[in-house]
Amino acid sequence: LIGIILTQDNGFILGPIAKILGYLMEGIFSLLDLIGIPNIGLSIILFTIVIYLLLMPLTIKQQKFSKLSAKMNPELQAIQAKYKNKKDNDSMMAMNAETQAVYAKYGVSPSGSCIQLLIQMPILFALYRVIYAIPAYVGKVGDTFRVLADKIISVDNGAFLQNSGNENITKIVSMYGKNMTEGNLQNGIVDVLNKLTSTDMNLVAEHYNLSSLQYNGEYIVSQIGVNGEVVTRGLIEKYNNFLGINIGNSPSFMVSEAWNATDGIQWLMIIAALLIPFLSAVTQWINVKLMPQASTGQNDQQNSMAQSMKTMNTIMPIMSAWFCLTLPAGMGLYWVIGAVVRSIQQVAINKHIDH
């Protein structure tokens, strides 16, 4: 992740797509703000559902090919076995004609889902980019952070962030603070602030006296009392609060904080934090089970490919849980909702194609 910054993507392909998706995310957040619930977590859920619904026609075509491939494979393997040791031109032409006839019989193209994947992949990568960089694409959230950045610039141009002596802040600056030295200083500071844990944000707010800053008449950072409790919830925490957890923090951080709490281990918070990676693994596993499975072939290469796919399907839920444990909970929320939507789509697609 070194070098990744949270300002808008300017890539030739992903940049324009991310910008369009950013308008959609900002529209969803603004709509929620109008009805009094400006919440990033809820915005991510609605944003993910809308995108996957828009991609539904492509998904149907892709899954149709996968589903029918499982049914075609025995016939295709029979043709391959029939011409296994025949390398002459007539035999090759006959094998190709019979193979094409099988594809025509099932009404799919030999290119399968390649075109659908080529269209979907940049969209999904751009979707990830928008969710990972909310302040860059949602104006109100970005403006909230920029008020803090301007205050920090007026004090020391972000020198404390770069030389705080705090291991985690130093790590965040090295990973996400590229713009602080090589680009727009304000954007660079926003990049860093957006990746700080709530504990590190409190440390920065105390050093720069950010607790008095307001945006649209509301405090930006939470007001902390003498006992360490939140007295007034600031805008940033309000935006990130989803069902009692701060989705800007990673579940691993939340577990550590809850375990080392001064008033005793906070078991409820630990359970809530671990729920996201757990749900991610479960929904990913369900997703895999619902997908058409590759059938065992008639030769060692096909059997090896099927075994490799089976191993990958086993590893994917574990990897999903690990990523969701270490990344901000907002990314985990997207992962879970995306898997749920894909599972529902898969059930509907399976019934449709079987019929």
CSV table of C-alpha atoms in Angstrom, one decimal:
chain,number,residue,atom,x,y,z
A,1,LEU,CA,0.0,0.0,0.0
A,2,ILE,CA,3.0,2.3,0.1
A,3,GLY,CA,2.6,5.3,-2.1
A,4,ILE,CA,-1.2,5.1,-2.3
A,5,ILE,CA,-2.8,8.5,-1.6
A,6,LEU,CA,-6.4,9.3,-0.9
A,7,THR,CA,-6.8,12.3,-3.3
A,8,GLN,CA,-8.7,11.6,-6.5
A,9,ASP,CA,-7.3,9.0,-8.9
A,10,ASN,CA,-5.9,10.6,-12.0
A,11,GLY,CA,-5.2,7.4,-13.9
A,12,PHE,CA,-6.1,7.3,-17.6
A,13,ILE,CA,-8.7,4.5,-17.2
A,14,LEU,CA,-9.7,4.4,-13.5
A,15,GLY,CA,-9.6,8.2,-13.0
A,16,PRO,CA,-12.6,9.1,-15.2
A,17,ILE,CA,-14.6,6.0,-13.9
A,18,ALA,CA,-13.8,6.8,-10.3
A,19,LYS,CA,-14.9,10.4,-10.9
A,20,ILE,CA,-18.3,9.3,-12.2
A,21,LEU,CA,-18.7,6.9,-9.4
A,22,GLY,CA,-17.7,9.6,-7.0
A,23,TYR,CA,-20.6,11.8,-8.2
A,24,LEU,CA,-22.9,8.9,-7.4
A,25,MET,CA,-21.4,8.4,-3.9
A,26,GLU,CA,-21.7,12.1,-3.2
A,27,GLY,CA,-25.3,12.1,-4.4
A,28,ILE,CA,-26.1,9.3,-2.0
A,29,PHE,CA,-24.4,11.0,0.9
A,30,SER,CA,-26.0,14.3,0.2
A,31,LEU,CA,-29.5,12.6,0.0
A,32,LEU,CA,-28.9,11.0,3.4
A,33,ASP,CA,-27.6,14.3,4.8
A,34,LEU,CA,-30.9,16.0,3.6
A,35,ILE,CA,-32.9,13.5,5.7
A,36,GLY,CA,-30.6,14.0,8.7
A,37,ILE,CA,-28.4,10.9,8.6
A,38,PRO,CA,-25.1,11.9,6.9
A,39,ASN,CA,-23.5,8.5,7.5
A,40,ILE,CA,-20.6,7.1,5.5
A,41,GLY,CA,-21.4,3.5,6.4
A,42,LEU,CA,-25.0,3.7,5.2
A,43,SER,CA,-23.7,5.5,2.1
A,44,ILE,CA,-21.3,2.6,1.3
A,45,ILE,CA,-24.1,0.1,1.6
A,46,LEU,CA,-26.4,2.0,-0.7
A,47,PHE,CA,-23.6,2.8,-3.1
A,48,THR,CA,-22.5,-0.9,-3.3
A,49,ILE,CA,-26.1,-2.1,-3.9
A,50,VAL,CA,-26.7,0.5,-6.7
A,51,ILE,CA,-23.4,-0.3,-8.5
A,52,TYR,CA,-24.0,-4.1,-8.4
A,53,LEU,CA,-27.6,-3.6,-9.6
A,54,LEU,CA,-26.3,-1.5,-12.5
A,55,LEU,CA,-23.8,-4.3,-13.4
A,56,MET,CA,-26.6,-6.9,-13.2
A,57,PRO,CA,-26.9,-7.4,-17.0
A,58,LEU,CA,-23.2,-8.0,-17.3
A,59,THR,CA,-23.2,-10.3,-14.3
A,60,ILE,CA,-26.0,-12.4,-15.8
A,61,LYS,CA,-24.1,-12.9,-19.0
A,62,GLN,CA,-20.9,-13.8,-17.2
A,63,GLN,CA,-22.6,-16.2,-14.8
A,64,LYS,CA,-24.7,-17.7,-17.6
A,65,PHE,CA,-21.5,-18.7,-19.3
A,66,SER,CA,-20.0,-20.1,-16.1
A,67,LYS,CA,-23.2,-22.1,-15.4
A,68,LEU,CA,-23.5,-23.4,-18.9
A,69,SER,CA,-19.7,-24.2,-19.1
A,70,ALA,CA,-20.2,-26.8,-16.3
A,71,LYS,CA,-22.9,-28.4,-18.4
A,72,MET,CA,-21.0,-28.1,-21.7
A,73,ASN,CA,-17.7,-29.5,-20.4
A,74,PRO,CA,-18.6,-33.2,-20.6
A,75,GLU,CA,-19.5,-32.7,-24.3
A,76,LEU,CA,-16.4,-30.7,-25.0
A,77,GLN,CA,-14.2,-33.2,-23.2
A,78,ALA,CA,-15.7,-36.0,-25.3
A,79,ILE,CA,-14.8,-34.1,-28.5
A,80,GLN,CA,-11.3,-33.6,-27.2
A,81,ALA,CA,-11.0,-37.3,-26.4
A,82,LYS,CA,-12.3,-38.3,-29.8
A,83,TYR,CA,-9.6,-36.3,-31.6
A,84,LYS,CA,-6.9,-36.7,-28.9
A,85,ASN,CA,-4.3,-38.3,-31.2
A,86,LYS,CA,-5.4,-36.9,-34.5
A,87,LYS,CA,-3.2,-33.9,-35.5
A,88,ASP,CA,-4.0,-33.8,-39.2
A,89,ASN,CA,-5.6,-30.7,-40.7
A,90,ASP,CA,-9.0,-32.4,-41.5
A,91,SER,CA,-9.3,-33.8,-37.9
A,92,MET,CA,-8.4,-30.4,-36.4
A,93,MET,CA,-11.0,-28.7,-38.6
A,94,ALA,CA,-13.6,-31.3,-37.7
A,95,MET,CA,-12.9,-31.0,-34.0
A,96,ASN,CA,-13.2,-27.2,-34.2
A,97,ALA,CA,-16.5,-27.5,-36.1
A,98,GLU,CA,-17.9,-29.9,-33.5
A,99,THR,CA,-16.7,-27.7,-30.6
A,100,GLN,CA,-18.4,-24.6,-32.3
A,101,ALA,CA,-21.6,-26.7,-32.6
A,102,VAL,CA,-21.6,-27.3,-28.9
A,103,TYR,CA,-21.3,-23.6,-28.1
A,104,ALA,CA,-24.1,-22.8,-30.6
A,105,LYS,CA,-26.3,-25.5,-29.0
A,106,TYR,CA,-26.0,-23.8,-25.6
A,107,GLY,CA,-26.2,-20.3,-27.1
A,108,VAL,CA,-22.9,-18.9,-25.8
A,109,SER,CA,-19.8,-17.5,-27.3
A,110,PRO,CA,-16.4,-19.2,-27.1
A,111,SER,CA,-15.0,-15.9,-25.7
A,112,GLY,CA,-17.4,-16.6,-22.8
A,113,SER,CA,-17.4,-13.9,-20.0
A,114,CYS,CA,-14.1,-12.2,-21.1
A,115,ILE,CA,-15.9,-9.1,-22.5
A,116,GLN,CA,-18.1,-8.8,-19.4
A,117,LEU,CA,-15.1,-9.2,-17.1
A,118,LEU,CA,-13.1,-6.6,-19.1
A,119,ILE,CA,-16.0,-4.1,-18.6
A,120,GLN,CA,-16.7,-4.9,-14.9
A,121,MET,CA,-13.1,-5.0,-13.6
A,122,PRO,CA,-12.2,-1.3,-14.0
A,123,ILE,CA,-15.6,-0.3,-12.6
A,124,LEU,CA,-15.1,-2.5,-9.5
A,125,PHE,CA,-11.5,-1.2,-9.1
A,126,ALA,CA,-12.8,2.4,-9.3
A,127,LEU,CA,-15.6,1.6,-6.9
A,128,TYR,CA,-12.9,0.4,-4.4
A,129,ARG,CA,-10.9,3.6,-5.0
A,130,VAL,CA,-13.9,5.8,-4.2
A,131,ILE,CA,-14.8,4.0,-1.0
A,132,TYR,CA,-11.1,4.0,0.0
A,133,ALA,CA,-10.9,7.8,-0.5
A,134,ILE,CA,-14.2,9.2,0.6
A,135,PRO,CA,-13.0,12.7,1.4
A,136,ALA,CA,-11.7,13.0,-2.2
A,137,TYR,CA,-15.1,12.3,-3.7
A,138,VAL,CA,-17.7,13.4,-1.2
A,139,GLY,CA,-17.4,17.2,-1.0
A,140,LYS,CA,-18.9,17.7,2.5
A,141,VAL,CA,-16.6,15.1,4.0
A,142,GLY,CA,-13.6,16.5,2.2
A,143,ASP,CA,-14.4,20.1,3.2
A,144,THR,CA,-14.7,19.0,6.9
A,145,PHE,CA,-11.1,17.6,6.7
A,146,ARG,CA,-9.8,20.6,4.8
A,147,VAL,CA,-10.8,22.9,7.7
A,148,LEU,CA,-8.5,20.8,9.9
A,149,ALA,CA,-5.8,20.8,7.3
A,150,ASP,CA,-5.8,24.6,6.9
A,151,LYS,CA,-5.5,25.0,10.7
A,152,ILE,CA,-2.5,22.6,10.7
A,153,ILE,CA,-0.9,24.4,7.8
A,154,SER,CA,-1.3,27.7,9.6
A,155,VAL,CA,0.5,26.3,12.7
A,156,ASP,CA,3.5,24.4,11.3
A,157,ASN,CA,2.8,23.2,7.8
A,158,GLY,CA,2.3,19.7,9.1
A,159,ALA,CA,5.7,19.4,10.8
A,160,PHE,CA,4.2,17.7,13.9
A,161,LEU,CA,2.6,15.0,11.7
A,162,GLN,CA,6.0,14.3,10.1
A,163,ASN,CA,7.9,14.3,13.4
A,164,SER,CA,5.4,13.4,16.0
A,165,GLY,CA,7.4,10.5,17.5
A,166,ASN,CA,4.3,8.4,17.4
A,167,GLU,CA,5.0,5.2,15.6
A,168,ASN,CA,1.5,4.8,14.0
A,169,ILE,CA,1.3,8.5,12.8
A,170,THR,CA,4.8,8.2,11.3
A,171,LYS,CA,3.8,5.0,9.5
A,172,ILE,CA,0.6,6.7,8.1
A,173,VAL,CA,2.6,9.7,6.9
A,174,SER,CA,5.1,7.5,5.1
A,175,MET,CA,2.4,5.4,3.5
A,176,TYR,CA,-0.2,8.1,2.6
A,177,GLY,CA,1.5,11.5,3.0
A,178,LYS,CA,3.2,11.7,-0.4
A,179,ASN,CA,1.3,14.9,-1.3
A,180,MET,CA,2.7,16.6,1.8
A,181,THR,CA,6.1,16.9,0.2
A,182,GLU,CA,5.5,16.2,-3.5
A,183,GLY,CA,2.1,17.7,-4.3
A,184,ASN,CA,-0.7,19.7,-2.7
A,185,LEU,CA,0.1,20.1,1.0
A,186,GLN,CA,-3.5,20.5,2.0
A,187,ASN,CA,-4.5,17.3,0.1
A,188,GLY,CA,-1.5,15.5,1.7
A,189,ILE,CA,-2.6,16.4,5.2
A,190,VAL,CA,-6.2,15.3,4.4
A,191,ASP,CA,-4.9,12.0,3.1
A,192,VAL,CA,-3.1,11.5,6.4
A,193,LEU,CA,-5.9,12.6,8.7
A,194,ASN,CA,-8.4,10.4,7.0
A,195,LYS,CA,-6.2,7.3,7.7
A,196,LEU,CA,-5.5,8.1,11.4
A,197,THR,CA,-7.2,6.0,14.1
A,198,SER,CA,-9.5,7.8,16.4
A,199,THR,CA,-6.9,7.7,19.1
A,200,ASP,CA,-4.2,9.2,16.9
A,201,MET,CA,-6.7,11.8,15.7
A,202,ASN,CA,-7.3,12.8,19.3
A,203,LEU,CA,-3.5,13.2,19.8
A,204,VAL,CA,-3.2,15.4,16.7
A,205,ALA,CA,-6.3,17.4,17.7
A,206,GLU,CA,-4.8,18.1,21.2
A,207,HIS,CA,-1.5,19.2,19.7
A,208,TYR,CA,-3.0,21.6,17.2
A,209,ASN,CA,-5.9,22.6,19.4
A,210,LEU,CA,-8.4,21.5,16.8
A,211,SER,CA,-11.3,20.9,19.2
A,212,SER,CA,-12.6,24.4,18.8
A,213,LEU,CA,-12.9,24.2,15.0
A,214,GLN,CA,-16.4,24.0,13.5
A,215,TYR,CA,-17.9,23.3,10.1
A,216,ASN,CA,-21.4,24.4,9.3
A,217,GLY,CA,-21.9,25.2,13.0
A,218,GLU,CA,-20.8,21.8,14.3
A,219,TYR,CA,-17.6,20.7,16.0
A,220,ILE,CA,-15.3,18.7,13.6
A,221,VAL,CA,-13.5,16.5,16.1
A,222,SER,CA,-15.1,15.0,19.2
A,223,GLN,CA,-14.8,16.8,22.5
A,224,ILE,CA,-13.0,14.5,25.0
A,225,GLY,CA,-13.6,14.9,28.8
A,226,VAL,CA,-11.0,14.6,31.5
A,227,ASN,CA,-11.8,10.9,32.0
A,228,GLY,CA,-11.2,10.2,28.3
A,229,GLU,CA,-14.9,9.8,27.4
A,230,VAL,CA,-16.5,11.5,24.4
A,231,VAL,CA,-18.5,14.5,25.6
A,232,THR,CA,-19.6,15.8,22.2
A,233,ARG,CA,-19.4,13.7,19.1
A,234,GLY,CA,-17.7,15.6,16.3
A,235,LEU,CA,-18.6,15.5,12.6
A,236,ILE,CA,-15.9,13.1,11.6
A,237,GLU,CA,-16.9,10.5,14.2
A,238,LYS,CA,-20.5,11.2,13.4
A,239,TYR,CA,-19.9,10.5,9.7
A,240,ASN,CA,-18.0,7.3,10.5
A,241,ASN,CA,-20.2,5.9,13.3
A,242,PHE,CA,-22.1,2.9,12.1
A,243,LEU,CA,-24.1,0.8,14.6
A,244,GLY,CA,-21.8,2.0,17.4
A,245,ILE,CA,-18.4,1.4,15.7
A,246,ASN,CA,-16.1,3.8,14.0
A,247,ILE,CA,-15.7,2.4,10.4
A,248,GLY,CA,-12.6,4.6,10.0
A,249,ASN,CA,-10.8,2.2,12.5
A,250,SER,CA,-9.7,-1.3,11.6
A,251,PRO,CA,-11.3,-4.2,13.5
A,252,SER,CA,-7.9,-5.2,14.8
A,253,PHE,CA,-7.4,-1.7,16.2
A,254,MET,CA,-10.8,-1.8,17.8
A,255,VAL,CA,-10.1,-5.1,19.4
A,256,SER,CA,-6.8,-3.9,20.8
A,257,GLU,CA,-8.4,-0.7,22.2
A,258,ALA,CA,-11.3,-2.7,23.8
A,259,TRP,CA,-9.0,-5.2,25.3
A,260,ASN,CA,-6.7,-2.6,26.8
A,261,ALA,CA,-9.6,-0.2,28.0
A,262,THR,CA,-8.8,1.4,31.4
A,263,ASP,CA,-12.3,0.4,32.7
A,264,GLY,CA,-11.9,-3.3,31.9
A,265,ILE,CA,-12.2,-5.4,28.8
A,266,GLN,CA,-15.1,-4.3,26.6
A,267,TRP,CA,-16.3,-7.6,25.3
A,268,LEU,CA,-19.3,-6.1,23.4
A,269,MET,CA,-17.0,-3.9,21.3
A,270,ILE,CA,-14.6,-6.9,20.6
A,271,ILE,CA,-17.6,-8.9,19.4
A,272,ALA,CA,-18.8,-6.0,17.2
A,273,ALA,CA,-15.4,-5.4,15.8
A,274,LEU,CA,-14.8,-9.1,14.9
A,275,LEU,CA,-18.3,-9.4,13.4
A,276,ILE,CA,-17.2,-7.7,10.1
A,277,PRO,CA,-14.3,-10.1,9.3
A,278,PHE,CA,-16.4,-13.0,10.4
A,279,LEU,CA,-19.3,-12.0,8.1
A,280,SER,CA,-16.9,-11.3,5.3
A,281,ALA,CA,-15.6,-14.9,5.5
A,282,VAL,CA,-19.1,-16.4,5.8
A,283,THR,CA,-20.6,-14.4,2.9
A,284,GLN,CA,-17.5,-15.1,0.7
A,285,TRP,CA,-17.8,-18.8,1.5
A,286,ILE,CA,-21.5,-18.7,0.6
A,287,ASN,CA,-20.6,-16.8,-2.6
A,288,VAL,CA,-18.1,-19.5,-3.6
A,289,LYS,CA,-20.6,-22.3,-2.9
A,290,LEU,CA,-23.3,-20.7,-5.1
A,291,MET,CA,-21.0,-20.2,-8.1
A,292,PRO,CA,-20.9,-22.9,-10.8
A,293,GLN,CA,-18.1,-25.4,-9.8
A,294,ALA,CA,-15.7,-26.7,-12.3
A,295,SER,CA,-16.2,-30.3,-13.1
A,296,THR,CA,-13.4,-32.9,-13.0
A,297,GLY,CA,-11.8,-33.4,-16.4
A,298,GLN,CA,-10.6,-36.4,-18.2
A,299,ASN,CA,-6.9,-35.6,-18.2
A,300,ASP,CA,-4.4,-34.6,-15.6
A,301,GLN,CA,-4.2,-31.0,-16.6
A,302,GLN,CA,-8.0,-30.5,-16.2
A,303,ASN,CA,-8.0,-32.3,-12.9
A,304,SER,CA,-5.1,-30.1,-11.7
A,305,MET,CA,-7.0,-26.9,-12.7
A,306,ALA,CA,-10.1,-28.1,-10.9
A,307,GLN,CA,-8.1,-28.9,-7.8
A,308,SER,CA,-6.4,-25.5,-7.9
A,309,MET,CA,-9.8,-23.8,-8.2
A,310,LYS,CA,-11.0,-25.8,-5.2
A,311,THR,CA,-8.0,-24.7,-3.2
A,312,MET,CA,-8.5,-21.1,-4.2
A,313,ASN,CA,-12.1,-21.2,-3.2
A,314,THR,CA,-11.1,-22.5,0.2
A,315,ILE,CA,-8.4,-19.8,0.7
A,316,MET,CA,-10.6,-16.9,-0.5
A,317,PRO,CA,-12.9,-16.7,2.6
A,318,ILE,CA,-9.8,-16.8,4.9
A,319,MET,CA,-8.0,-14.0,2.9
A,320,SER,CA,-11.2,-12.0,3.0
A,321,ALA,CA,-11.4,-12.2,6.8
A,322,TRP,CA,-7.8,-11.2,7.1
A,323,PHE,CA,-8.1,-8.2,4.9
A,324,CYS,CA,-11.3,-7.1,6.7
A,325,LEU,CA,-9.5,-7.5,10.0
A,326,THR,CA,-6.6,-5.2,9.1
A,327,LEU,CA,-8.2,-2.6,6.8
A,328,PRO,CA,-10.6,0.1,7.9
A,329,ALA,CA,-14.0,-1.3,8.9
A,330,GLY,CA,-15.6,0.7,6.1
A,331,MET,CA,-13.8,-1.4,3.5
A,332,GLY,CA,-14.9,-4.5,5.3
A,333,LEU,CA,-18.5,-3.3,5.2
A,334,TYR,CA,-18.2,-2.9,1.5
A,335,TRP,CA,-16.8,-6.4,1.2
A,336,VAL,CA,-19.6,-7.9,3.2
A,337,ILE,CA,-22.4,-6.0,1.4
A,338,GLY,CA,-20.9,-6.8,-2.0
A,339,ALA,CA,-20.7,-10.5,-1.2
A,340,VAL,CA,-24.4,-10.5,0.0
A,341,VAL,CA,-25.6,-8.8,-3.1
A,342,ARG,CA,-23.6,-11.2,-5.3
A,343,SER,CA,-25.0,-14.2,-3.4
A,344,ILE,CA,-28.6,-12.9,-3.9
A,345,GLN,CA,-27.8,-12.3,-7.6
A,346,GLN,CA,-26.3,-15.8,-7.9
A,347,VAL,CA,-29.4,-17.5,-6.5
A,348,ALA,CA,-31.6,-15.6,-8.9
A,349,ILE,CA,-29.3,-16.3,-11.8
A,350,ASN,CA,-29.0,-20.0,-11.0
A,351,LYS,CA,-32.8,-20.3,-10.9
A,352,HIS,CA,-33.2,-18.4,-14.1
A,353,ILE,CA,-30.6,-20.4,-16.0
A,354,ASP,CA,-31.8,-23.7,-14.6
A,355,HIS,CA,-35.3,-22.9,-15.8
